[in-house]
Coordinates of N, CA and C and ligand atoms in Angstrom, one line a residue:
X49 N 14.6 6.5 -20.6 CA 14.7 7.6 -19.7 C 16.0 8.4 -20.0
X50 N 16.4 9.2 -19.1 CA 17.6 10.0 -19.2 C 17.4 11.2 -20.1
X51 N 18.4 11.8 -20.6 CA 18.2 13.0 -21.4 C 18.1 14.3 -20.6
X52 N 17.4 15.2 -21.1 CA 17.4 16.6 -20.5 C 16.6 16.6 -19.2
X53 N 15.7 15.6 -19.0 CA 14.8 15.7 -17.8 C 15.6 15.2 -16.5
X54 N 16.7 14.5 -16.8 CA 17.5 14.0 -15.6 C 18.4 15.2 -15.0
X55 N 18.2 15.3 -13.7 CA 19.0 16.4 -13.1 C 20.1 15.7 -12.2
X56 N 21.3 16.0 -12.5 CA 22.4 15.4 -11.8 C 22.4 15.7 -10.3
X57 N 22.9 14.7 -9.5 CA 22.8 14.8 -8.1 C 23.5 16.1 -7.6
X58 N 24.6 16.5 -8.3 CA 25.3 17.7 -7.9 C 24.5 19.0 -8.1
X59 N 23.4 18.9 -8.9 CA 22.6 20.0 -9.1 C 21.4 20.1 -8.1
X60 N 21.3 19.1 -7.3 CA 20.2 19.0 -6.3 C 20.3 20.1 -5.3
X61 N 19.2 20.7 -4.9 CA 19.2 21.5 -3.7 C 18.7 20.7 -2.6
X62 N 19.5 20.4 -1.6 CA 19.1 19.5 -0.5 C 19.0 20.3 0.7
X63 N 17.9 20.3 1.3 CA 17.7 21.0 2.6 C 17.5 19.9 3.7
X64 N 18.6 19.5 4.4 CA 18.4 18.4 5.3 C 17.7 18.7 6.6
X65 N 17.1 17.7 7.2 CA 16.5 17.8 8.5 C 15.3 18.8 8.5
X66 N 14.7 19.0 7.4 CA 13.5 19.9 7.4 C 12.3 19.1 7.9
X67 N 12.3 17.8 7.8 CA 11.2 17.1 8.5 C 11.7 15.7 8.9
X68 N 11.0 15.1 9.8 CA 11.3 13.8 10.3 C 11.1 12.8 9.2
X69 N 12.0 11.9 8.9 CA 11.7 10.9 7.9 C 10.6 10.0 8.4
X70 N 9.8 9.5 7.5 CA 8.7 8.6 8.0 C 9.2 7.3 8.4
X71 N 10.2 6.8 7.6 CA 10.8 5.6 8.0 C 12.3 5.8 7.7
X72 N 13.2 5.1 8.5 CA 14.6 5.2 8.2 C 15.0 4.3 7.1
X73 N 16.3 4.4 6.6 CA 16.8 3.7 5.5 C 16.7 2.2 5.7
X74 N 17.1 1.7 6.9 CA 17.1 0.3 7.2 C 15.7 -0.3 7.1
X75 N 14.7 0.5 7.6 CA 13.3 0.0 7.6 C 12.9 0.0 6.1
X76 N 13.3 1.0 5.4 CA 12.9 1.0 3.9 C 13.4 -0.3 3.2
X77 N 14.7 -0.5 3.5 CA 15.4 -1.7 2.9 C 14.7 -3.0 3.3
X78 N 14.3 -3.1 4.5 CA 13.7 -4.3 5.1 C 12.4 -4.5 4.4
X79 N 11.6 -3.4 4.2 CA 10.3 -3.5 3.6 C 10.4 -3.9 2.2
X80 N 11.4 -3.3 1.4 CA 11.6 -3.7 0.0 C 12.0 -5.1 -0.1
X81 N 12.8 -5.6 0.8 CA 13.2 -7.0 0.8 C 12.0 -7.9 1.0
X82 N 11.2 -7.5 1.9 CA 10.0 -8.3 2.3 C 9.1 -8.4 1.0
X83 N 8.9 -7.3 0.4 CA 8.0 -7.2 -0.8 C 8.6 -8.1 -1.9
X84 N 9.9 -8.1 -2.0 CA 10.6 -8.9 -3.0 C 10.4 -10.4 -2.8
X85 N 10.6 -10.8 -1.5 CA 10.4 -12.1 -1.1 C 9.0 -12.6 -1.4
X86 N 8.1 -11.8 -1.0 CA 6.7 -12.2 -1.2 C 6.4 -12.3 -2.7
X87 N 6.9 -11.4 -3.5 CA 6.7 -11.4 -4.9 C 7.2 -12.6 -5.6
X88 N 8.4 -13.1 -5.1 CA 9.0 -14.3 -5.7 C 8.4 -15.6 -5.2
X89 N 7.6 -15.5 -4.1 CA 6.9 -16.7 -3.7 C 5.9 -17.2 -4.8
X90 N 6.0 -18.4 -5.2 CA 5.2 -18.9 -6.3 C 3.8 -19.0 -5.8
X91 N 2.9 -18.4 -6.6 CA 1.5 -18.5 -6.3 C 1.0 -19.7 -7.1
X92 N 0.7 -20.8 -6.4 CA 0.1 -21.9 -7.0 C -1.4 -21.8 -7.0
X93 N -1.9 -21.3 -8.1 CA -3.3 -20.9 -8.1 C -4.2 -22.1 -8.3
X94 N -4.4 -22.8 -7.3 CA -5.5 -23.8 -7.4 C -6.8 -23.1 -7.1
X95 N -7.8 -23.6 -7.6 CA -9.1 -23.0 -7.3 C -9.4 -21.9 -8.3
X96 N -10.6 -21.5 -8.3 CA -11.1 -20.6 -9.3 C -10.4 -19.2 -9.2
X97 N -10.3 -18.5 -10.3 CA -9.8 -17.1 -10.2 C -10.9 -16.3 -9.5
X98 N -10.5 -15.4 -8.7 CA -11.4 -14.5 -8.1 C -10.7 -13.2 -7.7
X99 N -11.5 -12.3 -7.3 CA -11.1 -10.9 -7.1 C -9.8 -10.8 -6.3
X100 N -9.6 -11.5 -5.2 CA -8.5 -11.4 -4.3 C -7.5 -12.5 -4.4
X101 N -7.7 -13.4 -5.4 CA -6.9 -14.7 -5.4 C -5.4 -14.4 -5.6
X102 N -5.0 -13.4 -6.3 CA -3.6 -13.2 -6.5 C -3.2 -11.9 -5.7
X103 N -4.0 -11.4 -4.9 CA -3.8 -10.2 -4.1 C -3.7 -10.5 -2.7
X104 N -4.4 -11.4 -2.2 CA -4.4 -11.7 -0.7 C -3.4 -12.7 -0.4
X105 N -2.6 -12.5 0.7 CA -1.6 -13.4 1.1 C -1.8 -13.8 2.5
X106 N -1.4 -15.0 2.9 CA -1.5 -15.4 4.3 C -0.5 -14.6 5.1
X107 N -1.0 -14.1 6.2 CA -0.1 -13.3 7.1 C 0.9 -14.1 7.8
X108 N 0.6 -15.4 8.0 CA 1.6 -16.3 8.7 C 2.7 -16.8 7.8
X109 N 2.3 -17.4 6.7 CA 3.3 -18.1 5.9 C 3.6 -17.3 4.6
X110 N 2.8 -16.3 4.2 CA 3.1 -15.5 3.0 C 2.6 -16.1 1.7
X111 N 2.0 -17.3 1.8 CA 1.5 -18.0 0.6 C 0.2 -17.3 0.1
X112 N -0.1 -17.5 -1.1 CA -1.3 -16.9 -1.6 C -2.6 -17.5 -1.0
X113 N -3.6 -16.8 -0.9 CA -4.9 -17.3 -0.4 C -5.7 -17.8 -1.6
X114 N -6.1 -19.1 -1.5 CA -6.9 -19.7 -2.6 C -8.4 -19.5 -2.4
X115 N -9.1 -19.3 -3.5 CA -10.5 -19.1 -3.4 C -11.2 -20.5 -3.4
X116 N -12.0 -20.7 -2.4 CA -12.8 -22.0 -2.4 C -14.2 -21.6 -2.8
X117 N -14.6 -22.0 -4.0 CA -15.9 -21.7 -4.6 C -17.0 -22.2 -3.7
X118 N -16.9 -23.4 -3.3 CA -18.0 -24.0 -2.5 C -18.3 -23.3 -1.2
X119 N -17.3 -22.6 -0.7 CA -17.5 -21.9 0.6 C -17.5 -20.4 0.4
X120 N -17.3 -19.9 -0.8 CA -17.2 -18.5 -1.1 C -16.2 -17.9 -0.1
X121 N -15.0 -18.5 0.1 CA -14.1 -18.1 1.1 C -12.6 -18.3 0.5
X122 N -11.7 -17.7 1.2 CA -10.3 -17.9 0.9 C -9.6 -18.7 2.0
X123 N -8.7 -19.6 1.6 CA -8.0 -20.3 2.6 C -6.5 -20.2 2.2
X124 N -5.6 -20.3 3.2 CA -4.2 -20.3 2.9 C -3.8 -21.5 2.0
X125 N -3.1 -21.2 0.9 CA -2.8 -22.3 0.0 C -1.8 -23.3 0.6
X126 N -1.0 -22.9 1.5 CA -0.1 -23.9 2.2 C -1.0 -24.9 3.0
X127 N -2.0 -24.4 3.7 CA -2.9 -25.2 4.4 C -3.6 -26.2 3.4
X128 N -4.1 -25.6 2.3 CA -4.9 -26.4 1.4 C -4.0 -27.5 0.7
X129 N -2.8 -27.1 0.4 CA -1.9 -28.1 -0.2 C -1.5 -29.3 0.7
X130 N -1.1 -28.9 1.9 CA -0.6 -29.9 2.8 C -1.6 -30.6 3.7
X131 N -2.7 -29.8 4.0 CA -3.7 -30.2 4.9 C -3.0 -30.7 6.3
X132 N -1.7 -30.6 6.3 CA -1.0 -30.9 7.6 C -1.1 -29.6 8.4
X133 N -0.2 -29.6 9.4 CA -0.2 -28.4 10.3 C 0.8 -27.4 9.9
X134 N 1.2 -27.3 8.7 CA 2.2 -26.3 8.2 C 1.7 -24.9 8.4
X135 N 0.4 -24.8 8.2 CA -0.2 -23.5 8.4 C -1.7 -23.7 8.7
X136 N -2.4 -22.8 9.4 CA -3.8 -23.0 9.6 C -4.6 -22.4 8.4
X137 N -5.8 -22.7 8.4 CA -6.6 -22.4 7.2 C -6.8 -20.9 6.9
X138 N -6.9 -20.2 8.0 CA -7.1 -18.7 7.9 C -8.2 -18.4 7.0
X139 N -9.2 -19.2 7.1 CA -10.4 -19.1 6.2 C -11.1 -17.7 6.5
X140 N -11.3 -17.0 5.4 CA -12.0 -15.8 5.4 C -13.1 -15.7 4.3
X141 N -14.3 -15.3 4.7 CA -15.3 -15.2 3.7 C -15.0 -14.1 2.7
X142 N -15.3 -14.4 1.4 CA -15.1 -13.4 0.4 C -15.7 -12.0 0.8
X143 N -16.9 -12.1 1.2 CA -17.7 -10.8 1.6 C -17.0 -10.1 2.7
X144 N -16.5 -10.8 3.7 CA -15.8 -10.2 4.9 C -14.6 -9.5 4.4
X145 N -13.8 -10.2 3.6 CA -12.5 -9.6 3.0 C -12.8 -8.4 2.2
X146 N -13.9 -8.5 1.4 CA -14.3 -7.3 0.6 C -14.6 -6.1 1.4
X147 N -15.4 -6.4 2.5 CA -15.8 -5.3 3.4 C -14.5 -4.6 4.0
X148 N -13.6 -5.4 4.4 CA -12.3 -4.9 5.0 C -11.6 -4.0 4.0
X149 N -11.4 -4.6 2.8 CA -10.7 -3.9 1.8 C -11.4 -2.6 1.4
X150 N -12.7 -2.6 1.3 CA -13.5 -1.4 1.0 C -13.4 -0.4 2.1
X151 N -13.4 -0.8 3.3 CA -13.3 0.1 4.5 C -11.9 0.8 4.4
X152 N -10.9 0.0 4.1 CA -9.5 0.5 4.1 C -9.4 1.5 2.9
X153 N -10.0 1.2 1.8 CA -9.9 2.1 0.6 C -10.7 3.4 1.0
X154 N -11.8 3.3 1.7 CA -12.5 4.5 2.0 C -11.7 5.4 2.9
X155 N -11.1 4.8 3.9 CA -10.2 5.5 4.8 C -9.1 6.3 4.0
X156 N -8.5 5.5 3.1 CA -7.5 6.1 2.2 C -8.0 7.3 1.4
X157 N -9.2 7.1 0.9 CA -9.8 8.2 0.1 C -10.1 9.4 1.0
X158 N -10.7 9.1 2.1 CA -11.0 10.2 3.1 C -9.8 11.0 3.4
X159 N -8.7 10.2 3.8 CA -7.5 10.9 4.2 C -6.9 11.7 3.1
X160 N -6.9 11.2 1.9 CA -6.3 12.0 0.8 C -7.1 13.2 0.5
X161 N -8.5 13.1 0.7 CA -9.3 14.3 0.5 C -9.0 15.3 1.5
X162 N -8.8 14.9 2.8 CA -8.4 15.8 3.8 C -7.1 16.5 3.5
X163 N -6.1 15.7 3.0 CA -4.8 16.2 2.6 C -5.0 17.3 1.6
X164 N -5.9 17.0 0.6 CA -6.1 17.9 -0.5 C -6.7 19.2 0.0
X165 N -7.7 19.1 1.0 CA -8.3 20.4 1.5 C -7.2 21.1 2.3
X166 N -6.4 20.4 3.0 CA -5.3 21.0 3.8 C -4.4 21.8 2.8
X167 N -4.0 21.2 1.7 CA -3.2 21.9 0.7 C -3.9 23.1 0.2
X168 N -5.2 22.9 -0.1 CA -6.0 24.1 -0.6 C -5.9 25.3 0.3
X169 N -6.2 25.0 1.6 CA -6.2 26.0 2.6 C -4.9 26.7 2.7
X170 N -3.8 25.9 2.7 CA -2.5 26.5 2.8 C -2.2 27.4 1.6
X171 N -2.5 26.9 0.4 CA -2.3 27.7 -0.8 C -3.1 29.0 -0.7
X172 N -4.3 28.9 -0.3 CA -5.2 30.0 -0.2 C -4.6 31.1 0.8
X173 N -4.2 30.6 2.0 CA -3.6 31.5 3.0 C -2.3 32.2 2.4
X174 N -1.5 31.4 1.8 CA -0.3 31.9 1.2 C -0.6 32.9 0.1
X175 N -1.7 32.7 -0.6 CA -2.1 33.6 -1.6 C -2.5 35.0 -1.0
X176 N -3.3 34.9 0.1 CA -3.7 36.1 0.8 C -2.5 36.9 1.3
X177 N -1.6 36.2 1.9 CA -0.4 36.9 2.4 C 0.4 37.6 1.2
X178 N 0.5 36.8 0.1 CA 1.2 37.4 -1.0 C 0.5 38.6 -1.5
X179 N -0.8 38.6 -1.6 CA -1.6 39.7 -2.1 C -1.4 40.9 -1.2
X180 N -1.5 40.7 0.1 CA -1.3 41.9 1.0 C 0.1 42.4 0.9
X181 N 1.1 41.6 0.7 CA 2.5 42.0 0.6 C 2.6 42.9 -0.6
X182 N 2.0 42.4 -1.7 CA 2.0 43.1 -3.0 C 1.4 44.5 -2.8
X183 N 0.2 44.6 -2.1 CA -0.5 45.8 -1.9 C 0.4 46.8 -1.1
X184 N 1.0 46.3 -0.1 CA 1.9 47.1 0.8 C 3.0 47.7 -0.1
X185 N 3.6 46.9 -1.0 CA 4.7 47.4 -1.8 C 4.2 48.5 -2.8
X186 N 3.0 48.3 -3.2 CA 2.4 49.3 -4.1 C 2.2 50.7 -3.4
Ligands
ZN121 ZN1 -0.5 -19.7 5.7

């Protein structure tokens, strides 16, 4: 990286307070920290590899969800390892998890499509305004 593409901070044009930040700096830091912690948690992949085996994590303890072939389900690996009460099984059927993920992806796609059409409309309107301004000047 670096070279000509890099623009020095002194060259930035900053227009503050033009919109509400989605999250503040502390929240951002906290989220980054959480992602880091989760990433460094060792995934002890017992059980067969499967679609969500290294993607799904237990919401309670943050451990990976292991796939249980015999039940076509995922269980919290902490629960599976200890079978004690360190965490509950949080068992979820592969199909159920897949449905949830697909539904979320669909929402995401729908929303981004809406965003795109919003952008298109805005550009179109801006174009019309520009054209009429040009005509007026002529
Ligand atoms: Zn757990």
